[in-house]
Coordinates of C-alpha atoms and ligand atoms in Angstrom, one line a residue:
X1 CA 14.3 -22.7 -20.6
X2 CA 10.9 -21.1 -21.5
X3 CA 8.3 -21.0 -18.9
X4 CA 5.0 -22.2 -19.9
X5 CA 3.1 -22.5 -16.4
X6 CA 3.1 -19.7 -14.0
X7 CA 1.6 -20.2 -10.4
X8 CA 1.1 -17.2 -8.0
X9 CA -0.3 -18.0 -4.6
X10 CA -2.1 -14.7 -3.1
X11 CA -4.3 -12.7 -5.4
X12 CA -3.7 -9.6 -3.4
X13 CA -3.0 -6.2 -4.3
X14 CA 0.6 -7.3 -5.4
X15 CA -0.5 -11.1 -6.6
X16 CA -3.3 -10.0 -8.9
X17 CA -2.3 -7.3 -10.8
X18 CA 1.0 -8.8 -11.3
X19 CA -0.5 -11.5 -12.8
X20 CA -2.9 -9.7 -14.8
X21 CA -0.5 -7.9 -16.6
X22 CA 2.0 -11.0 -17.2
X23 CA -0.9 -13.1 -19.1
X24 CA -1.8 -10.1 -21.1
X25 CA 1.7 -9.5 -22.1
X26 CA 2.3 -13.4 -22.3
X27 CA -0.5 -15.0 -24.3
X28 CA 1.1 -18.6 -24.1
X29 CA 1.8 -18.8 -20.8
X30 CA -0.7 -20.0 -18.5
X31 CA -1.0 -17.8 -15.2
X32 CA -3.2 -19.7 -12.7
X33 CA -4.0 -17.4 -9.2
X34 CA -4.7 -19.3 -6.5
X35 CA -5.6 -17.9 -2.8
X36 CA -7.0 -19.6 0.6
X37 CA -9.7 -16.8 0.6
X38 CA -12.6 -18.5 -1.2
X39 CA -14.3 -15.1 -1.5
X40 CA -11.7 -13.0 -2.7
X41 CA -11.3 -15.7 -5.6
X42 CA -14.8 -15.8 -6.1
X43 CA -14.8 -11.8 -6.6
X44 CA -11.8 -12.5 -9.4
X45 CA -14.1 -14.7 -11.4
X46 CA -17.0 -13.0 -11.1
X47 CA -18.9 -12.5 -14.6
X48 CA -19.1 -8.7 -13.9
X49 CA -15.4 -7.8 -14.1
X50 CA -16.2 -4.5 -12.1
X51 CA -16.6 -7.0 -9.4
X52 CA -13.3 -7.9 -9.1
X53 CA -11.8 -7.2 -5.3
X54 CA -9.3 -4.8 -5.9
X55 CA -9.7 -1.1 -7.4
X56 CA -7.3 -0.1 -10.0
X57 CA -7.6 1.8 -13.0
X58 CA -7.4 0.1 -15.6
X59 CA -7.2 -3.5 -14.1
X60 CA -10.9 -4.8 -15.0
X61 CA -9.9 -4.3 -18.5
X62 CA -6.6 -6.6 -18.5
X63 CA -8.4 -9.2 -16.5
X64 CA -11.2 -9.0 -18.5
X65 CA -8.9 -9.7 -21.8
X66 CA -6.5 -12.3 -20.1
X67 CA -9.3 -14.4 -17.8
X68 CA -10.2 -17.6 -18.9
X69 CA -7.9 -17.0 -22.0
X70 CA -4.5 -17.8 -19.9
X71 CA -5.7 -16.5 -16.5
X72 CA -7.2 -18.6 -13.9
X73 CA -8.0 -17.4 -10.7
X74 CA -9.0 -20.6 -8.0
X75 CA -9.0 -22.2 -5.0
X76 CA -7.0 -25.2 -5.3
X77 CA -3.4 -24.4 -4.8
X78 CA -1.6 -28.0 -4.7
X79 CA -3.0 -28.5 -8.6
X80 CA -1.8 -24.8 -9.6
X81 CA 1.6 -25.3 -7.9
X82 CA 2.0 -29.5 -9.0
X83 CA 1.7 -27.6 -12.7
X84 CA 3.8 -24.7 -12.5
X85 CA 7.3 -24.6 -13.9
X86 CA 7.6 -20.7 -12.2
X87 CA 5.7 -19.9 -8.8
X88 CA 5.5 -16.8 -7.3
X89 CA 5.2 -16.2 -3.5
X90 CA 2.6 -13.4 -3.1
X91 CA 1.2 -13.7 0.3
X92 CA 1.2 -11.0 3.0
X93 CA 3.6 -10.5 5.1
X94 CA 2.7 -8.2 8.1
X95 CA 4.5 -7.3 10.5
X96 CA 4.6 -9.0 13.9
X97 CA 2.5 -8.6 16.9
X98 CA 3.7 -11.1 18.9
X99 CA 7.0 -12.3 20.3
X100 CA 10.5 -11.6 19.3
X101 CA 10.9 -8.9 17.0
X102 CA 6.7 -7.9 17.8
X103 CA 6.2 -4.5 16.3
X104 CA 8.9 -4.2 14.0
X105 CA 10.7 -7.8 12.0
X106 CA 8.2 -9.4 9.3
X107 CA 6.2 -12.0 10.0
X108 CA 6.7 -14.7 8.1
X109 CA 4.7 -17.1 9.0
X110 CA 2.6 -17.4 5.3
X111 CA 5.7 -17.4 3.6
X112 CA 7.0 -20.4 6.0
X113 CA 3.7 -22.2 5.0
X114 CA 4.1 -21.4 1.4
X115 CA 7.1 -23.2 0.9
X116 CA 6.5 -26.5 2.9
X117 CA 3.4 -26.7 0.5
X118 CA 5.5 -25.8 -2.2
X119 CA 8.0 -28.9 -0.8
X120 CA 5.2 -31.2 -0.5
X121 CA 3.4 -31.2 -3.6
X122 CA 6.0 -30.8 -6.0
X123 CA 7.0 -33.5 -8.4
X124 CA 9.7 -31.4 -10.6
X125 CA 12.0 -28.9 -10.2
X126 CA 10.8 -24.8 -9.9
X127 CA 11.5 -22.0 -10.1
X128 CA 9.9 -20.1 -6.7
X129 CA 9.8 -16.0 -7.2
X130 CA 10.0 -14.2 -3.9
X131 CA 7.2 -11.2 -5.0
X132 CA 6.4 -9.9 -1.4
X133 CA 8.3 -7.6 0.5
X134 CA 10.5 -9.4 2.5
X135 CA 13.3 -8.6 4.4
X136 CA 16.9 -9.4 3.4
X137 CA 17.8 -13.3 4.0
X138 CA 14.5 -14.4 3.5
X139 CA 15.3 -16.2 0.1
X140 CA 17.7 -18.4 2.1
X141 CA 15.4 -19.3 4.8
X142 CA 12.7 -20.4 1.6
X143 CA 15.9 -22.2 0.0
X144 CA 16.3 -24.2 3.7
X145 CA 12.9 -25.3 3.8
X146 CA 12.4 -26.7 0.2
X147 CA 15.9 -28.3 0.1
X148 CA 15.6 -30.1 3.2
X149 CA 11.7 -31.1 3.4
X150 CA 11.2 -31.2 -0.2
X151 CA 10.8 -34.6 -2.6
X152 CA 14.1 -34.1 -3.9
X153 CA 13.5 -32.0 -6.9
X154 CA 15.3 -28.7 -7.6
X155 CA 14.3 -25.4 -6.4
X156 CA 15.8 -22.5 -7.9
X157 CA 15.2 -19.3 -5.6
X158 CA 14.6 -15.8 -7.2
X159 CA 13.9 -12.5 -5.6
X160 CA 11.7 -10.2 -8.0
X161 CA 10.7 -7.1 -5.7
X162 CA 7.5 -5.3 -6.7
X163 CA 7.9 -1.5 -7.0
X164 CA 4.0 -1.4 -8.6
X165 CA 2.4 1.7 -6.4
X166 CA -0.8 1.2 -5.6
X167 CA -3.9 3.7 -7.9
X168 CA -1.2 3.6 -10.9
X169 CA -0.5 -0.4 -10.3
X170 CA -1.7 -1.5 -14.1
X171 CA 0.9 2.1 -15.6
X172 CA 3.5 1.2 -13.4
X173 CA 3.7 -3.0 -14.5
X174 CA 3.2 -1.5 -17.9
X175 CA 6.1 0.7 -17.9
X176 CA 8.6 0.0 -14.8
X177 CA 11.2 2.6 -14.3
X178 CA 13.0 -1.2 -13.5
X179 CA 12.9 -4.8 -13.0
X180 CA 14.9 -6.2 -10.2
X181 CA 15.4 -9.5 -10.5
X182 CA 17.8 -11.3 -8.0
X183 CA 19.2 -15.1 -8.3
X184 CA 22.0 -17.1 -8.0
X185 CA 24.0 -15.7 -10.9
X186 CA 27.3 -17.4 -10.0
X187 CA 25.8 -20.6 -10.7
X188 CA 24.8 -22.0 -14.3
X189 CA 21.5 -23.7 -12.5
X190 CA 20.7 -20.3 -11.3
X191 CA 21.8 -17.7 -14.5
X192 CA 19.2 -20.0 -16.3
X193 CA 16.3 -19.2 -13.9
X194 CA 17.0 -15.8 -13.6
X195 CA 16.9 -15.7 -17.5
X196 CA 13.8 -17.8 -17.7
X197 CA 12.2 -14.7 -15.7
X198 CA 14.3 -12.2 -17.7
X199 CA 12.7 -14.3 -20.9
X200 CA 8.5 -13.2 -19.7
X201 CA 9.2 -9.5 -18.2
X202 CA 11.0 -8.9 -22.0
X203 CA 7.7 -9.7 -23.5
X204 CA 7.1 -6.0 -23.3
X205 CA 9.4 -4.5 -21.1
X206 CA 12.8 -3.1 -22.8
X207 CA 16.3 -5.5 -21.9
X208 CA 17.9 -2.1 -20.9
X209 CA 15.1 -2.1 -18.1
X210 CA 15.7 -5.8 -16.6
X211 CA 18.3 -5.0 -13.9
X212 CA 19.9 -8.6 -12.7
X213 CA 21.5 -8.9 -9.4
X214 CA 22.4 -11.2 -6.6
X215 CA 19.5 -12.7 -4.3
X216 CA 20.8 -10.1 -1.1
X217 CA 21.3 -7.0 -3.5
X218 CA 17.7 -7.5 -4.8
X219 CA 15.8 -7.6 -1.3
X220 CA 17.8 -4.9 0.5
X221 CA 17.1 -2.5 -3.0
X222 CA 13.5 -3.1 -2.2
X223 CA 13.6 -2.0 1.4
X224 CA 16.3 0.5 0.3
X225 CA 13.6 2.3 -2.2
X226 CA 10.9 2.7 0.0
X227 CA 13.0 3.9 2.7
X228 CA 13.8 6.2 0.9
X229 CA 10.7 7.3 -0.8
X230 CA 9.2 7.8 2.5
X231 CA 12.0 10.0 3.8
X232 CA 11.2 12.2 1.4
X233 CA 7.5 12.3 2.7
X234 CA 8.9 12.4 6.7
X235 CA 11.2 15.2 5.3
X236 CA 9.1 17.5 3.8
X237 CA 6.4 17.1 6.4
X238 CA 8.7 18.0 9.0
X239 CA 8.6 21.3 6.7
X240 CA 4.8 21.8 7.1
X241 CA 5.2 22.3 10.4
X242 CA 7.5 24.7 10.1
X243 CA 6.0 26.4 7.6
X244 CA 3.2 26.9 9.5
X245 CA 5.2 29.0 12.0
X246 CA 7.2 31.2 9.9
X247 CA 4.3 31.9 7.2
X248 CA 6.0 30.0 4.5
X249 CA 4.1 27.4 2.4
X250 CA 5.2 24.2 2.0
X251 CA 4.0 23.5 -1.9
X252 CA 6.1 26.5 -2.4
X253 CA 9.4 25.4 -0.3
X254 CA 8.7 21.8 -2.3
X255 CA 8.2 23.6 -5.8
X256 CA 11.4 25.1 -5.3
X257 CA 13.5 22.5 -4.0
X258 CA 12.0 19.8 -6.4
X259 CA 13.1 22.0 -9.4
X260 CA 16.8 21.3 -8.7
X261 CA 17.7 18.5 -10.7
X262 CA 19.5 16.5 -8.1
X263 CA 16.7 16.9 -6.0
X264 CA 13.9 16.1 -8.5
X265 CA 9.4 16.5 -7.9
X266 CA 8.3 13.6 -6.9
X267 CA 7.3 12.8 -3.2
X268 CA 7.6 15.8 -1.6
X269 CA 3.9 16.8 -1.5
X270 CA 3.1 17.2 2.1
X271 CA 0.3 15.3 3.8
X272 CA -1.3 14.1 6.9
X273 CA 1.0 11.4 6.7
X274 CA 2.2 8.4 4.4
X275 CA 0.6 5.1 4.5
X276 CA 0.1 1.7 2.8
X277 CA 1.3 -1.5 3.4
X278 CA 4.8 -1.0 2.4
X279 CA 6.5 2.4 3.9
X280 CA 6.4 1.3 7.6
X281 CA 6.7 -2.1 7.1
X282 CA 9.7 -1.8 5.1
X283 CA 11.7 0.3 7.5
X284 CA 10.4 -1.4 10.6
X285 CA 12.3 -4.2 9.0
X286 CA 15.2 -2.0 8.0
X287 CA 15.2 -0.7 11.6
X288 CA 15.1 -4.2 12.7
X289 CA 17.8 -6.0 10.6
X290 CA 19.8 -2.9 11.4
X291 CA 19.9 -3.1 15.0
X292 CA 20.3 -7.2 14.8
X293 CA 23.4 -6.9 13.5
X294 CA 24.2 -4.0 16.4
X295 CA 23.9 -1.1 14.0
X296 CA 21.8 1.6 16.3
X297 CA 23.2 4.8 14.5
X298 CA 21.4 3.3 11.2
X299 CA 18.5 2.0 12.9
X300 CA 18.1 5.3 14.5
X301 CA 18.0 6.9 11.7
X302 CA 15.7 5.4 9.8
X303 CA 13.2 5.2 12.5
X304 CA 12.9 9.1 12.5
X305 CA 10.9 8.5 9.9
X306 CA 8.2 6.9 10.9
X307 CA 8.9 8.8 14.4
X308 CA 7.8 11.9 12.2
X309 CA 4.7 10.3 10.0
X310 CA 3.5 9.7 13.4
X311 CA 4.0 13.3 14.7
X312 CA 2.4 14.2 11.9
X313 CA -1.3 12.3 11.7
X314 CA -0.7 13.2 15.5
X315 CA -0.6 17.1 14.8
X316 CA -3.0 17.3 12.2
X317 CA -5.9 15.2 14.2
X318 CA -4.4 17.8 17.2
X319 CA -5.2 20.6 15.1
X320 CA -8.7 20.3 14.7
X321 CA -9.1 19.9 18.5
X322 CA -7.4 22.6 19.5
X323 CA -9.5 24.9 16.7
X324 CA -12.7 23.0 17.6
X325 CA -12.2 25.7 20.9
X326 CA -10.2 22.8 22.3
X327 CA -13.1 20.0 22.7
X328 CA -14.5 18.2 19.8
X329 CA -16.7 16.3 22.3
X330 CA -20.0 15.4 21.3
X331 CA -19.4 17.5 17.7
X332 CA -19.6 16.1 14.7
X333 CA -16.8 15.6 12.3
X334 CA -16.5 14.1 8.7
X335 CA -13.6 12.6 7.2
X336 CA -13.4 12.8 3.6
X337 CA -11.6 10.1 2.3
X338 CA -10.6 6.3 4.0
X339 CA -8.0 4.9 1.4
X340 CA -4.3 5.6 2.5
X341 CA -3.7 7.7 -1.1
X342 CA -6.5 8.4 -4.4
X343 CA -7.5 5.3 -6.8
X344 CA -7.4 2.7 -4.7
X345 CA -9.7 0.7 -2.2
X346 CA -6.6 -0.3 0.1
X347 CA -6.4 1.2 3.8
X348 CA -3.5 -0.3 5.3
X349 CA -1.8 1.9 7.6
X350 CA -3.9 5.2 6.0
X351 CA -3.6 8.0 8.1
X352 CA -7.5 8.4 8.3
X353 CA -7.3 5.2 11.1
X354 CA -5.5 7.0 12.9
X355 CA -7.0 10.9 12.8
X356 CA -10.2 8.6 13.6
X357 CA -8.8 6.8 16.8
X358 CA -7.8 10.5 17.9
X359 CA -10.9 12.1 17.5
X360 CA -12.7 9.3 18.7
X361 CA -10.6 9.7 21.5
X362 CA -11.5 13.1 22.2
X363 CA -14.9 11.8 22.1
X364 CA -15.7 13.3 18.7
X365 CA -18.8 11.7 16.5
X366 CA -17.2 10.4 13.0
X367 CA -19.1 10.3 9.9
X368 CA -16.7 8.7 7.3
X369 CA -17.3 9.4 3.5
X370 CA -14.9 7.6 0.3
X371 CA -15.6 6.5 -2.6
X372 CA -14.0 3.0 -3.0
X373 CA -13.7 1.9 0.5
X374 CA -16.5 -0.5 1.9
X375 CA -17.9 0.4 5.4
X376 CA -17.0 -3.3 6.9
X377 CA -13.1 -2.2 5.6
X378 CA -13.5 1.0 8.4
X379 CA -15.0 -0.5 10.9
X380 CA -12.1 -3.7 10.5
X381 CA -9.7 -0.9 10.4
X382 CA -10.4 0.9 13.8
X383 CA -11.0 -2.3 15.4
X384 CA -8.2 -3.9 14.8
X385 CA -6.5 -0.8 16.5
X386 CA -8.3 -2.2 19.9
X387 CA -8.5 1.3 21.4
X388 CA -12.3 0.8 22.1
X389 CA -14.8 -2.0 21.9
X390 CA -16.3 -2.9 18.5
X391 CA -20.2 -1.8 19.6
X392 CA -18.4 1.9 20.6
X393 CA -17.0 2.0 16.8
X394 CA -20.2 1.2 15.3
X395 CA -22.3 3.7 17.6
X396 CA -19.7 6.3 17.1
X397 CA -18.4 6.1 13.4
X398 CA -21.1 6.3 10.4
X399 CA -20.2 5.8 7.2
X400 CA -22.8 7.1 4.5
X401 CA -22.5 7.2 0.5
X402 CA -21.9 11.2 -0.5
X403 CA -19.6 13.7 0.8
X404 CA -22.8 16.3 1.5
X405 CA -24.5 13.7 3.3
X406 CA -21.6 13.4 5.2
X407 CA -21.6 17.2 6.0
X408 CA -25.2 17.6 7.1
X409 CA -25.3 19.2 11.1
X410 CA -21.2 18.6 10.9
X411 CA -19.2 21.2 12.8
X412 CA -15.5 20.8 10.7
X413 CA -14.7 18.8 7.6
X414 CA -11.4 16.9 7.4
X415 CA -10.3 15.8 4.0
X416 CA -7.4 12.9 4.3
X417 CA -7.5 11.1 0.8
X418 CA -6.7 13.5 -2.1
X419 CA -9.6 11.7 -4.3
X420 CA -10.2 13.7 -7.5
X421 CA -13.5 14.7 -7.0
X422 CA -13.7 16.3 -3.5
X423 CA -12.3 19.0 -5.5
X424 CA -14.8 19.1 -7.6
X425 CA -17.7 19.1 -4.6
X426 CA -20.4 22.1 -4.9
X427 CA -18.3 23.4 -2.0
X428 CA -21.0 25.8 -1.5
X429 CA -23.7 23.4 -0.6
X430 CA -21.2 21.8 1.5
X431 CA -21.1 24.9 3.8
X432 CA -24.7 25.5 3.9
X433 CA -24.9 21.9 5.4
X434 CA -22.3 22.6 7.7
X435 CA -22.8 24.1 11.6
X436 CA -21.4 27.4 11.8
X437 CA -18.4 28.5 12.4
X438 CA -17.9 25.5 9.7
X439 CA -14.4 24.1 9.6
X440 CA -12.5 23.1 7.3
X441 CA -9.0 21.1 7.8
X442 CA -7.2 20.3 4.5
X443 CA -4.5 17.0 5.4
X444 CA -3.8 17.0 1.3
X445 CA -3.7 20.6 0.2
X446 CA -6.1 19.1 -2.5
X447 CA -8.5 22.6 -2.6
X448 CA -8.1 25.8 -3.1
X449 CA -7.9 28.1 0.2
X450 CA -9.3 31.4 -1.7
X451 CA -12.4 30.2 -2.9
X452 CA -13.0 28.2 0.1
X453 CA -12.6 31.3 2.0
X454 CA -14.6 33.3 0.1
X455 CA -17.8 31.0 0.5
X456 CA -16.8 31.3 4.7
X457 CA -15.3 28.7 5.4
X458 CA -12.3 29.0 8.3
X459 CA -9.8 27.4 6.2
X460 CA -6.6 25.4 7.5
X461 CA -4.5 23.6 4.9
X462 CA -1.3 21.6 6.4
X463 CA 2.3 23.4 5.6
X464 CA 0.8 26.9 5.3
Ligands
LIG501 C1 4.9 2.2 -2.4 C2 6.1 2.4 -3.4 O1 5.9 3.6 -4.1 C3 6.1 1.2 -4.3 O2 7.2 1.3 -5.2 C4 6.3 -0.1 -3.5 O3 6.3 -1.2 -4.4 C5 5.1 -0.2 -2.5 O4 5.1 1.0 -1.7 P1 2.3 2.6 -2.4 O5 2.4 2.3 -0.9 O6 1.3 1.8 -3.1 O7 3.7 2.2 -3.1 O8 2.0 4.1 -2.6 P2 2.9 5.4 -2.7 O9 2.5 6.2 -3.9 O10 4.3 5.2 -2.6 O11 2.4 6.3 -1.5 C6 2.6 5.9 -0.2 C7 2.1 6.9 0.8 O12 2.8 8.1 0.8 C8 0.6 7.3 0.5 O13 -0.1 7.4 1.7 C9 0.7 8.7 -0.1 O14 -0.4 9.4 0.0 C10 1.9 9.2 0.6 N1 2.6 10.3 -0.2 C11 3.3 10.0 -1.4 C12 2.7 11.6 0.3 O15 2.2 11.9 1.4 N2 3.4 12.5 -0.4 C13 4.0 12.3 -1.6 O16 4.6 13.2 -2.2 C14 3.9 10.9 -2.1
LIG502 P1 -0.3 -7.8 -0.9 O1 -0.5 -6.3 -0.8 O2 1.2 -8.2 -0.5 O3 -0.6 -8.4 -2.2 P2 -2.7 -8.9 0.3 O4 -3.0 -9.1 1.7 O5 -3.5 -8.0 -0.5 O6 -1.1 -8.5 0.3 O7 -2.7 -10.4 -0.4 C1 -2.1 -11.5 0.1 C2 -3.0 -12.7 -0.2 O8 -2.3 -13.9 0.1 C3 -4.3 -12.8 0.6 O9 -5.4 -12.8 -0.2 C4 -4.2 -14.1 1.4 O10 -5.4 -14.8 1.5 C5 -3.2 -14.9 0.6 N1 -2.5 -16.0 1.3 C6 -1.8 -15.9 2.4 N2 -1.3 -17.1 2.8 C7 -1.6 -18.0 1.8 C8 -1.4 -19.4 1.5 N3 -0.6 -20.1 2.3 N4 -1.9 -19.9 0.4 C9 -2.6 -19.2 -0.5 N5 -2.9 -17.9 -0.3 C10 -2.4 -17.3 0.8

């Protein structure tokens, strides 16, 4: 079976990219985007391919080679989906705030609405490609909904979890570590589907990478990963801390613990805590599926942690106060940085929200400086937190377009994204900006405490 029509509804962070990349790779098969957002499609067809809504390195390029070649990005989702012989299902799915589960289970609500569209328009049988995280089960509450409200046509279910990392999206789609791709492999209806997917990843990904597996397998890997991805992160933050007590540093605890093989480097760089859409989300639903089925020794122990990301923003927004001669009221104090992690425009869940709300808290004025992030995205963040009134936000957060602006009359300097250049700031001007004694709270251990020191800065870096 070869797949010539590819629908994806939800041009978001996962959606578009995804997408991207497959009519790039794919030049014959025709990848239409569609969204409910009549802006955010609007910013994918714009002429200037810089304009395009999300920030990733490297994406304007493949959209800019793919669009209007074999990508379409629109509005009109019944026509994309009537067409499609493959859709995916890239909508968010946040988690809920209301009712059973509030706070913790996915809601699924888009998804739900997906697929009775997906029921109602179509004429012959799909394939549908669960792309956003879900949790596990999900594909057979999809597989209820088209089978029973559907027009009688076939509906083959597959679960394809995206592992893309947000800032290295276009690398990561280019070269997975691994393609999960879940179906019904049991079944000779469903081995073909999962091989009609198999067929476009092996455009340019090797066979050796295409890991096949049952529906259940593939969504609980998914939650699995970032579980455990984000332990790391809880694990050696919980470090920093200690570090900071018995004069150890924590880059040199991780250097030496990531060198052992079974250990491995990656994510054990300390922070002011992990965000993005994914890490919480992910094990609030592991934590939640846990404890349905009465597992509370598992669902305990994942929620540590996020019990411990918390701690941390907590601690490091603490910090400052407590060096601030224990009252930041009235003073001013910039944030360097918005985005939950470097190269991308994307603040779900960044830790910057939350060392905000703190501060704000504490009555602190907030001058806000990063270089992809728009100022409507900050003020949407903290006033979706509901701490304080929208007008209080706006008269107490600025948000101005260079980092020395930023410092001008400030009395401490917070970075909490690790973007490139603040290392490469004329750290001296910075200071001469700054009120004395100027502060300076590092959430990323991005610069370099010596020189800082040396221009007089009082220094704090987290995990040392
Ligand atoms: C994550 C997973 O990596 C990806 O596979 C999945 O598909 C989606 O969720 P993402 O959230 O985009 O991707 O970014 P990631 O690079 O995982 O970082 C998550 C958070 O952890 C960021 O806030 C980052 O700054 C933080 N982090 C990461 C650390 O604090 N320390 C580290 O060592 C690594
Ligand atoms: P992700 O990071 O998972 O890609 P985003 O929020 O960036 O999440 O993108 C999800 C997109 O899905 C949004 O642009 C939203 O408008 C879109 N969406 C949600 N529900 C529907 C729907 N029923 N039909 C079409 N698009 C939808």
């Amino acid at each position: 079976m070869k797949i010539k029509n590819i629908c994806c509804i939800g041009a978001g962070y996962v959606g578009g990219p995804t997408m991207a990349v497959i009519a790039q790779k794919c030049p014959e098969i025709n990848v239409t985007v569609v969204d409910i957002n009549e802006e955010r499609i609007k910013a994918w067809n714009d002429e200037d391919v810089e304009n395009i809504p999300i920030y990733e390195p490297g994406l304007s390029n493949v959209v800019k080679e793919a669009r209007d070649r074999n990508l379409f990005f629109s509005t009109d989702v019944d026509a994309a989906i009537d067409k499609a012989d493959m859709i995916f299902i890239s909508v968010n799915t946040p988690t809920k705030t209301y009712g059973i589960g509030k706070g913790m289970a996915a809601d699924l609500k888009y998804i739900e609405l997906c697929a009775r569209q997906i029921a109602r328009v179509s004429k012959t049988d799909k394939i549908v490609v669960e792309k956003s995280t879900l949790p596990v089960r999900t594909a057979e509450a999809l597989k209820n909904i088209l089978d029973n409200t559907g027009n009688g046509v076939n509906y083959q279910i597959l679960s394809n979890p995206e592992f893309l990392a947000e800032g290295t999206a276009v690398d990561d789609l280019m070269n997975p570590d691994r393609v999960l791709i879940g179906g019904d492999i049991d079944t000779t209806e469903g081995k073909k589907a999962v091989d009609a997917l198999v067929d476009v990843y092996a455009h340019w990904v090797p066979r050796e990478k295409l890991l096949t597996t049952n529906v259940w397998s593939s969504e609980l890997s998914k939650l699995t990963a970032n579980a455990f991805l984000a332990q790391r992160v809880s694990s050696i933050n919980a470090m920093s801390e200690l570090c900071e007590k018995t004069g150890a540093d924590v880059n040199e605890v991780s250097k030496a613990v990531g060198m052992d093989s079974r250990i491995g480097s990656k994510f054990l760089k300390s922070s002011v805590g992990f965000g993005g859409s994914c890490f919480q989300k992910d094990i609030l639903n592991l934590v939640y599926i846990s404890k349905s089925f009465g597992l509370h020794e598992v669902a305990d122990y994942w929620e540590q942690v996020i019990l411990m990301n918390d701690h941390q923003k907590r601690r490091f927004a603490a910090k400052i106060v407590q060096t601030l001669f224990n009252t930041v009221s009235g003073k001013k104090i910039a944030l360097l940085g918005w985005a939950f992690k470097k190269d991308t425009n994307d603040t779900r869940e960044s830790a910057a929200i939350y060392v905000a709300d703190y501060l704000l808290n504490e009555q602190a004025e907030i001058v806000v400086y990063d270089p992809k992030v728009k100022t409507e995205q900050i003020y949407a963040d903290l006033d979706y937190l509901n701490t304080r009134s929208s007008e209080e936000n706006k008269a107490k957060v600025k948000v101005v377009n260079t980092a020395y602006e930023s410092a001008k009359g400030a009395h401490a300097i917070a970075v909490l994204t690790e973007w490139d250049e603040f290392k490469d700031l004329d750290w001296e001007k910075i200071y001469k900006e700054m009120l004395k004694p100027a502060f300076l709270f590092d959430g990323r251990r991005l610069l370099e405490r010596s020189t800082k020191e040396k221009i007089g800065f009082e220094f704090y870096a987290i995990g040392s």
